[in-house]
Amino acid sequence: MLKVAVVGVGNIGKIHCRYYSENPNVVLVAACDLIEERAQAMADLYGTQAYQDMGTMLEKEEIDIVSIATAGEENGGDHYRPAVMAIEAGKDVLVEKPISNNIEEARSMVRLAAKKNVRLVSNLNHRFVPAAYKGKELIDKGDLGRLLFLNMKLTIQNPKETSPWFHLRALHPHSVDVMRYFAGDIKRVQAFMTKAPGRSIWSTASINLEFASGAVGHLTGSYDMAGRHPIEYCEVAGNQGRFVIDNVYENFTFYPHDSDELLVLRNSIMTGVGSFQETFKNRLDHFVKQVQEGVEPDKMEASGAHALAGQEVIEAAIQSQMANGKVIEVPKTGKEIML
């Protein structure tokens, strides 16, 4: 049984606590939050210990995994310090996205995890669905041939105005990760952004991408769309076929070039993903499974290194917008980033 502590038990941290508590291979040993009432509420609900101070928690509790869901200015500003504390203590760590909203801190976090040889992963849950698994399987089998282009769209409604780049840093770790999951490293980007009426942040973005493989792509993102409609669309095309994933996990269609017969998968209301929150369950369960199996830190799926590679793309897109649409090279992050 793996012993897990959740740090930061607001809205997302509560989801972490729920799904860890439901995993038969996990014992939730602690809930930690600066707000005492939050930590105590989780402790009372799941029969665990409540802490306000993470250092005290690490000293008193026997812990294998620390799951970090702290908040911050751009939904990631407070991840760095607790992650470093957990890594220094030799714990395996799952960090909510973005890994950090500060690129230097993100780089430092990944370097430290590699130095300490601990597992560092991120909650990039959009890839942990059957539709994405099938798409990856077809790519790896060669059914799409050589990849040529990817089109991605991720749009939700979020009225918050915390910083000019809130939309990019808080939302698009997901969309960039899905694109990298299918097509590998991104070499350079060009971004154009706009502000919806009444908004002060860059709330809608159009980003052109070139992959290291030579494939090209496009990402459309927005914090200005209604949440009642589909939020995500992904199209991946090669010279032998293409597939489309509609709304994260609801529908998958593969269009082979040499056949009129299509491969269609639909999310079952009985046995499929029951709600978007269950993508968290898929991701957390997979992390637990990989830890139990002793997967090496540099072989973990949706690792901190992968999260960093995605953030490098986002920061390059921000630089492009600041430079009036200039094409920006994405910094290389090393061999450990390879999928």
Short mmCIF file of C-alpha atoms in Angstrom, two decimals:
data_model
loop_
_atom_site.label_atom_id
_atom_site.label_comp_id
_atom_site.label_asym_id
_atom_site.label_seq_id
_atom_site.Cartn_x
_atom_site.Cartn_y
_atom_site.Cartn_z
CA MET A 1 0.00 0.00 0.00
CA LEU A 2 1.39 3.39 -1.01
CA LYS A 3 0.99 6.21 1.50
CA VAL A 4 -0.13 9.48 -0.10
CA ALA A 5 -0.39 13.05 1.18
CA VAL A 6 -2.24 15.80 -0.69
CA VAL A 7 -0.96 19.35 -0.31
CA GLY A 8 -3.47 22.06 -1.19
CA VAL A 9 -7.03 20.80 -0.76
CA GLY A 10 -9.11 23.43 -2.51
CA ASN A 11 -11.35 22.43 -5.43
CA ILE A 12 -8.73 20.38 -7.31
CA GLY A 13 -7.09 19.00 -4.18
CA LYS A 14 -10.46 17.65 -3.06
CA ILE A 15 -10.62 15.66 -6.31
CA HIS A 16 -7.15 14.27 -5.60
CA CYS A 17 -8.22 13.20 -2.12
CA ARG A 18 -11.34 11.53 -3.45
CA TYR A 19 -9.64 9.40 -6.10
CA TYR A 20 -6.63 8.47 -3.98
CA SER A 21 -9.04 7.34 -1.26
CA GLU A 22 -10.87 5.15 -3.80
CA ASN A 23 -7.68 3.47 -5.04
CA PRO A 24 -7.33 0.06 -3.32
CA ASN A 25 -3.53 0.31 -3.46
CA VAL A 26 -3.33 3.65 -1.64
CA VAL A 27 -3.74 4.94 1.91
CA LEU A 28 -4.42 8.67 2.18
CA VAL A 29 -2.37 9.55 5.24
CA ALA A 30 -2.52 13.36 5.28
CA ALA A 31 -4.23 16.45 3.92
CA CYS A 32 -2.28 19.71 4.16
CA ASP A 33 -3.53 23.24 3.52
CA LEU A 34 -2.71 26.72 4.80
CA ILE A 35 -6.42 27.08 5.60
CA GLU A 36 -7.02 24.90 8.65
CA GLU A 37 -10.71 24.35 7.94
CA ARG A 38 -9.96 22.91 4.49
CA ALA A 39 -7.40 20.43 5.76
CA GLN A 40 -9.59 19.38 8.66
CA ALA A 41 -12.60 18.87 6.39
CA MET A 42 -10.63 16.40 4.25
CA ALA A 43 -9.22 14.70 7.34
CA ASP A 44 -12.70 14.26 8.78
CA LEU A 45 -14.11 13.01 5.47
CA TYR A 46 -11.39 10.43 4.78
CA GLY A 47 -10.22 9.55 8.28
CA THR A 48 -6.74 10.95 7.81
CA GLN A 49 -4.49 13.56 9.46
CA ALA A 50 -4.76 17.32 8.89
CA TYR A 51 -1.77 19.67 8.66
CA GLN A 52 -1.24 23.35 7.98
CA ASP A 53 2.55 23.07 7.76
CA MET A 54 4.06 20.80 5.11
CA GLY A 55 7.40 20.54 6.89
CA THR A 56 5.72 19.20 10.00
CA MET A 57 3.74 16.74 7.89
CA LEU A 58 6.88 15.40 6.22
CA GLU A 59 8.57 14.98 9.61
CA LYS A 60 5.67 13.18 11.31
CA GLU A 61 4.15 11.03 8.58
CA GLU A 62 5.48 8.07 6.62
CA ILE A 63 4.77 9.13 3.02
CA ASP A 64 5.56 7.61 -0.38
CA ILE A 65 3.79 10.12 -2.67
CA VAL A 66 3.07 13.82 -2.31
CA SER A 67 0.34 15.16 -4.58
CA ILE A 68 0.48 18.95 -4.94
CA ALA A 69 -2.63 20.94 -5.87
CA THR A 70 -1.80 24.32 -4.38
CA ALA A 71 -3.22 27.46 -5.99
CA GLY A 72 -1.44 30.59 -7.19
CA GLU A 73 -1.77 33.66 -9.39
CA GLU A 74 -1.91 31.63 -12.60
CA ASN A 75 -3.12 28.34 -11.08
CA GLY A 76 0.49 27.27 -10.60
CA GLY A 77 2.37 30.00 -8.81
CA ASP A 78 2.53 28.09 -5.53
CA HIS A 79 3.66 24.69 -6.82
CA TYR A 80 7.39 25.24 -6.73
CA ARG A 81 8.17 25.47 -3.00
CA PRO A 82 6.09 22.46 -1.86
CA ALA A 83 7.40 20.41 -4.79
CA VAL A 84 11.00 21.17 -3.86
CA MET A 85 10.31 20.28 -0.22
CA ALA A 86 8.83 16.92 -1.25
CA ILE A 87 11.63 16.15 -3.73
CA GLU A 88 14.31 17.05 -1.17
CA ALA A 89 12.58 14.63 1.22
CA GLY A 90 12.91 11.87 -1.40
CA LYS A 91 9.19 11.53 -2.11
CA ASP A 92 7.63 10.77 -5.47
CA VAL A 93 5.67 13.85 -6.53
CA LEU A 94 2.66 14.64 -8.68
CA VAL A 95 2.22 18.35 -9.40
CA GLU A 96 -0.88 19.94 -10.84
CA LYS A 97 -0.43 21.78 -14.11
CA PRO A 98 1.27 24.06 -14.85
CA ILE A 99 4.33 22.54 -13.23
CA SER A 100 5.14 26.15 -12.33
CA ASN A 101 4.12 29.42 -13.94
CA ASN A 102 7.76 30.53 -13.71
CA ILE A 103 9.89 28.85 -16.37
CA GLU A 104 13.12 29.09 -14.37
CA GLU A 105 11.45 27.46 -11.38
CA ALA A 106 10.04 24.73 -13.65
CA ARG A 107 13.51 24.01 -15.03
CA SER A 108 14.98 23.95 -11.53
CA MET A 109 12.28 21.57 -10.29
CA VAL A 110 12.93 19.08 -13.10
CA ARG A 111 16.71 19.26 -12.60
CA LEU A 112 16.32 18.66 -8.87
CA ALA A 113 14.07 15.63 -9.37
CA ALA A 114 16.60 14.15 -11.80
CA LYS A 115 19.44 14.82 -9.36
CA LYS A 116 17.56 13.19 -6.48
CA ASN A 117 16.33 10.35 -8.75
CA VAL A 118 12.73 10.73 -7.64
CA ARG A 119 9.63 10.48 -9.80
CA LEU A 120 8.16 13.86 -10.74
CA VAL A 121 5.00 13.89 -12.84
CA SER A 122 2.24 16.37 -13.70
CA ASN A 123 -1.52 16.05 -13.86
CA LEU A 124 -1.75 16.29 -17.64
CA ASN A 125 -4.98 14.33 -17.51
CA HIS A 126 -6.27 15.01 -21.04
CA ARG A 127 -4.00 12.30 -22.46
CA PHE A 128 -5.20 9.67 -19.97
CA VAL A 129 -8.36 8.67 -21.84
CA PRO A 130 -9.18 5.71 -24.13
CA ALA A 131 -9.48 7.93 -27.21
CA ALA A 132 -5.94 9.27 -26.77
CA TYR A 133 -4.61 5.75 -26.07
CA LYS A 134 -6.12 4.54 -29.35
CA GLY A 135 -4.68 7.45 -31.31
CA LYS A 136 -1.21 6.82 -29.87
CA GLU A 137 -1.54 3.11 -30.67
CA LEU A 138 -2.37 3.82 -34.31
CA ILE A 139 0.55 6.24 -34.63
CA ASP A 140 2.99 3.77 -33.09
CA LYS A 141 1.73 0.98 -35.39
CA GLY A 142 2.35 3.20 -38.41
CA ASP A 143 -1.32 3.30 -39.46
CA LEU A 144 -1.15 7.07 -40.02
CA GLY A 145 2.16 6.88 -41.87
CA ARG A 146 4.39 9.93 -41.54
CA LEU A 147 2.68 12.64 -39.53
CA LEU A 148 1.94 15.77 -41.52
CA PHE A 149 -0.28 18.04 -39.43
CA LEU A 150 -2.11 18.41 -36.12
CA ASN A 151 -5.00 20.73 -35.32
CA MET A 152 -5.90 21.31 -31.68
CA LYS A 153 -8.58 23.42 -30.04
CA LEU A 154 -9.16 23.89 -26.31
CA THR A 155 -11.72 26.47 -25.26
CA ILE A 156 -13.54 27.03 -21.97
CA GLN A 157 -15.16 29.95 -20.16
CA ASN A 158 -13.00 31.51 -17.47
CA PRO A 159 -13.63 35.15 -16.54
CA LYS A 160 -10.62 35.48 -14.22
CA GLU A 161 -8.14 38.28 -14.95
CA THR A 162 -5.13 37.41 -12.82
CA SER A 163 -2.38 38.23 -15.34
CA PRO A 164 -1.98 39.00 -19.07
CA TRP A 165 -0.84 35.40 -19.68
CA PHE A 166 -3.25 33.57 -17.36
CA HIS A 167 -5.09 31.88 -20.25
CA LEU A 168 -1.88 30.56 -21.81
CA ARG A 169 -0.16 29.31 -18.66
CA ALA A 170 -3.18 27.92 -16.84
CA LEU A 171 -5.06 26.16 -19.68
CA HIS A 172 -2.67 25.18 -22.42
CA PRO A 173 -0.32 22.83 -20.60
CA HIS A 174 -3.11 20.38 -21.50
CA SER A 175 -3.43 21.14 -25.20
CA VAL A 176 0.33 21.36 -25.81
CA ASP A 177 0.86 18.10 -23.94
CA VAL A 178 -1.74 16.28 -26.06
CA MET A 179 -0.02 17.52 -29.23
CA ARG A 180 3.41 16.48 -27.93
CA TYR A 181 2.01 13.10 -26.83
CA PHE A 182 1.07 12.37 -30.42
CA ALA A 183 3.82 14.14 -32.39
CA GLY A 184 6.82 14.72 -30.14
CA ASP A 185 8.90 17.82 -29.57
CA ILE A 186 7.86 21.21 -30.93
CA LYS A 187 10.63 23.15 -32.64
CA ARG A 188 9.23 26.66 -33.12
CA VAL A 189 6.03 28.66 -32.73
CA GLN A 190 4.30 31.81 -33.93
CA ALA A 191 1.45 33.32 -31.93
CA PHE A 192 -1.31 35.85 -32.45
CA MET A 193 -3.64 36.75 -29.57
CA THR A 194 -6.65 38.93 -28.95
CA LYS A 195 -8.76 40.19 -26.06
CA ALA A 196 -12.50 39.60 -25.93
CA PRO A 197 -14.73 42.65 -25.25
CA GLY A 198 -14.33 43.81 -21.68
CA ARG A 199 -11.21 41.73 -21.04
CA SER A 200 -7.74 42.95 -20.11
CA ILE A 201 -5.88 39.65 -20.64
CA TRP A 202 -4.98 37.84 -23.86
CA SER A 203 -8.01 35.59 -23.62
CA THR A 204 -8.00 34.03 -27.11
CA ALA A 205 -4.95 32.74 -28.96
CA SER A 206 -3.98 31.33 -32.36
CA ILE A 207 -0.63 29.54 -32.39
CA ASN A 208 1.23 28.03 -35.34
CA LEU A 209 3.66 25.21 -34.54
CA GLU A 210 6.43 23.30 -36.29
CA PHE A 211 7.44 19.94 -34.82
CA ALA A 212 10.97 18.58 -34.75
CA SER A 213 9.77 15.78 -37.03
CA GLY A 214 8.80 18.29 -39.72
CA ALA A 215 5.07 18.03 -39.08
CA VAL A 216 3.17 21.29 -38.70
CA GLY A 217 0.30 22.19 -36.44
CA HIS A 218 -2.08 24.76 -35.09
CA LEU A 219 -3.57 25.46 -31.67
CA THR A 220 -6.65 27.59 -31.06
CA GLY A 221 -7.29 28.45 -27.43
CA SER A 222 -9.82 30.62 -25.66
CA TYR A 223 -11.15 31.51 -22.23
CA ASP A 224 -14.17 33.16 -23.87
CA MET A 225 -16.35 30.20 -24.91
CA ALA A 226 -19.43 28.78 -23.19
CA GLY A 227 -18.75 25.70 -21.08
CA ARG A 228 -21.98 24.00 -22.11
CA HIS A 229 -20.53 23.13 -25.53
CA PRO A 230 -17.64 20.78 -26.47
CA ILE A 231 -14.35 22.14 -25.15
CA GLU A 232 -11.69 20.20 -27.04
CA TYR A 233 -10.97 18.97 -30.57
CA CYS A 234 -7.87 17.19 -31.81
CA GLU A 235 -7.05 16.14 -35.38
CA VAL A 236 -3.87 14.23 -36.26
CA ALA A 237 -3.06 13.47 -39.92
CA GLY A 238 -0.39 11.51 -41.72
CA ASN A 239 0.17 10.45 -45.30
CA GLN A 240 -1.76 7.18 -44.75
CA GLY A 241 -4.65 8.30 -42.57
CA ARG A 242 -5.91 10.69 -39.92
CA PHE A 243 -7.95 10.58 -36.72
CA VAL A 244 -10.17 13.01 -34.87
CA ILE A 245 -10.89 13.09 -31.13
CA ASP A 246 -13.95 15.11 -30.24
CA ASN A 247 -14.41 16.64 -26.77
CA VAL A 248 -11.49 15.00 -24.94
CA TYR A 249 -12.93 11.47 -24.81
CA GLU A 250 -16.46 11.42 -26.25
CA ASN A 251 -15.77 10.29 -29.83
CA PHE A 252 -12.82 8.94 -31.82
CA THR A 253 -12.79 8.42 -35.60
CA PHE A 254 -9.93 7.06 -37.72
CA TYR A 255 -10.04 7.77 -41.47
CA PRO A 256 -7.64 5.44 -43.34
CA HIS A 257 -6.65 6.73 -46.78
CA ASP A 258 -6.99 3.37 -48.50
CA SER A 259 -10.41 2.30 -47.18
CA ASP A 260 -14.00 3.50 -47.03
CA GLU A 261 -14.42 1.73 -43.69
CA LEU A 262 -13.82 3.94 -40.66
CA LEU A 263 -12.78 3.00 -37.14
CA VAL A 264 -15.21 4.69 -34.76
CA LEU A 265 -15.08 4.56 -30.96
CA ARG A 266 -17.72 6.17 -28.76
CA ASN A 267 -17.55 6.73 -25.03
CA SER A 268 -20.07 4.37 -23.45
CA ILE A 269 -22.40 5.86 -20.84
CA MET A 270 -22.18 2.54 -19.03
CA THR A 271 -18.49 1.59 -19.10
CA GLY A 272 -16.66 4.64 -20.45
CA VAL A 273 -15.44 7.82 -18.77
CA GLY A 274 -18.43 8.92 -16.71
CA SER A 275 -17.45 12.57 -16.31
CA PHE A 276 -14.51 14.87 -16.96
CA GLN A 277 -13.46 14.49 -13.32
CA GLU A 278 -12.80 10.81 -13.97
CA THR A 279 -9.88 11.80 -16.19
CA PHE A 280 -8.23 12.76 -12.86
CA LYS A 281 -8.90 9.23 -11.61
CA ASN A 282 -7.32 7.75 -14.74
CA ARG A 283 -4.24 9.90 -14.33
CA LEU A 284 -3.78 9.37 -10.57
CA ASP A 285 -4.39 5.64 -10.85
CA HIS A 286 -1.81 5.41 -13.64
CA PHE A 287 0.75 7.27 -11.53
CA VAL A 288 0.17 4.93 -8.60
CA LYS A 289 0.50 1.92 -10.90
CA GLN A 290 3.81 3.14 -12.35
CA VAL A 291 5.21 3.80 -8.86
CA GLN A 292 4.16 0.32 -7.73
CA GLU A 293 5.78 -1.21 -10.80
CA GLY A 294 9.04 0.60 -10.10
CA VAL A 295 9.09 2.52 -13.39
CA GLU A 296 12.29 4.57 -13.59
CA PRO A 297 11.86 8.34 -13.03
CA ASP A 298 12.89 9.20 -16.61
CA LYS A 299 10.36 6.71 -18.03
CA MET A 300 7.28 8.06 -16.25
CA GLU A 301 4.35 9.16 -18.41
CA ALA A 302 3.37 12.84 -18.36
CA SER A 303 6.52 13.46 -16.32
CA GLY A 304 7.81 16.72 -14.99
CA ALA A 305 10.19 16.77 -17.96
CA HIS A 306 7.24 16.50 -20.35
CA ALA A 307 5.41 19.24 -18.44
CA LEU A 308 8.50 21.45 -18.70
CA ALA A 309 8.75 20.83 -22.44
CA GLY A 310 5.14 21.95 -22.80
CA GLN A 311 5.75 25.05 -20.75
CA GLU A 312 8.74 25.95 -22.92
CA VAL A 313 6.32 25.98 -25.87
CA ILE A 314 3.87 28.23 -24.00
CA GLU A 315 6.61 30.67 -23.00
CA ALA A 316 7.83 30.79 -26.61
CA ALA A 317 4.28 31.60 -27.72
CA ILE A 318 4.15 34.44 -25.19
CA GLN A 319 7.46 35.77 -26.53
CA SER A 320 6.05 35.59 -30.06
CA GLN A 321 3.00 37.65 -29.11
CA MET A 322 5.20 40.21 -27.37
CA ALA A 323 7.33 40.41 -30.54
CA ASN A 324 4.34 41.07 -32.84
CA GLY A 325 4.05 37.53 -34.16
CA LYS A 326 7.74 36.74 -34.58
CA VAL A 327 8.65 33.07 -35.06
CA ILE A 328 10.31 31.86 -31.84
CA GLU A 329 12.54 28.81 -31.45
CA VAL A 330 11.51 26.58 -28.54
CA PRO A 331 14.46 25.87 -26.20
CA LYS A 332 15.64 22.29 -26.22
CA THR A 333 15.24 20.63 -22.86
CA GLY A 334 17.50 17.62 -23.19
CA LYS A 335 17.32 13.90 -23.87
CA GLU A 336 15.11 13.29 -20.84
CA ILE A 337 12.24 15.06 -22.64
CA MET A 338 11.99 12.47 -25.41
CA LEU A 339 8.67 10.61 -25.37
#
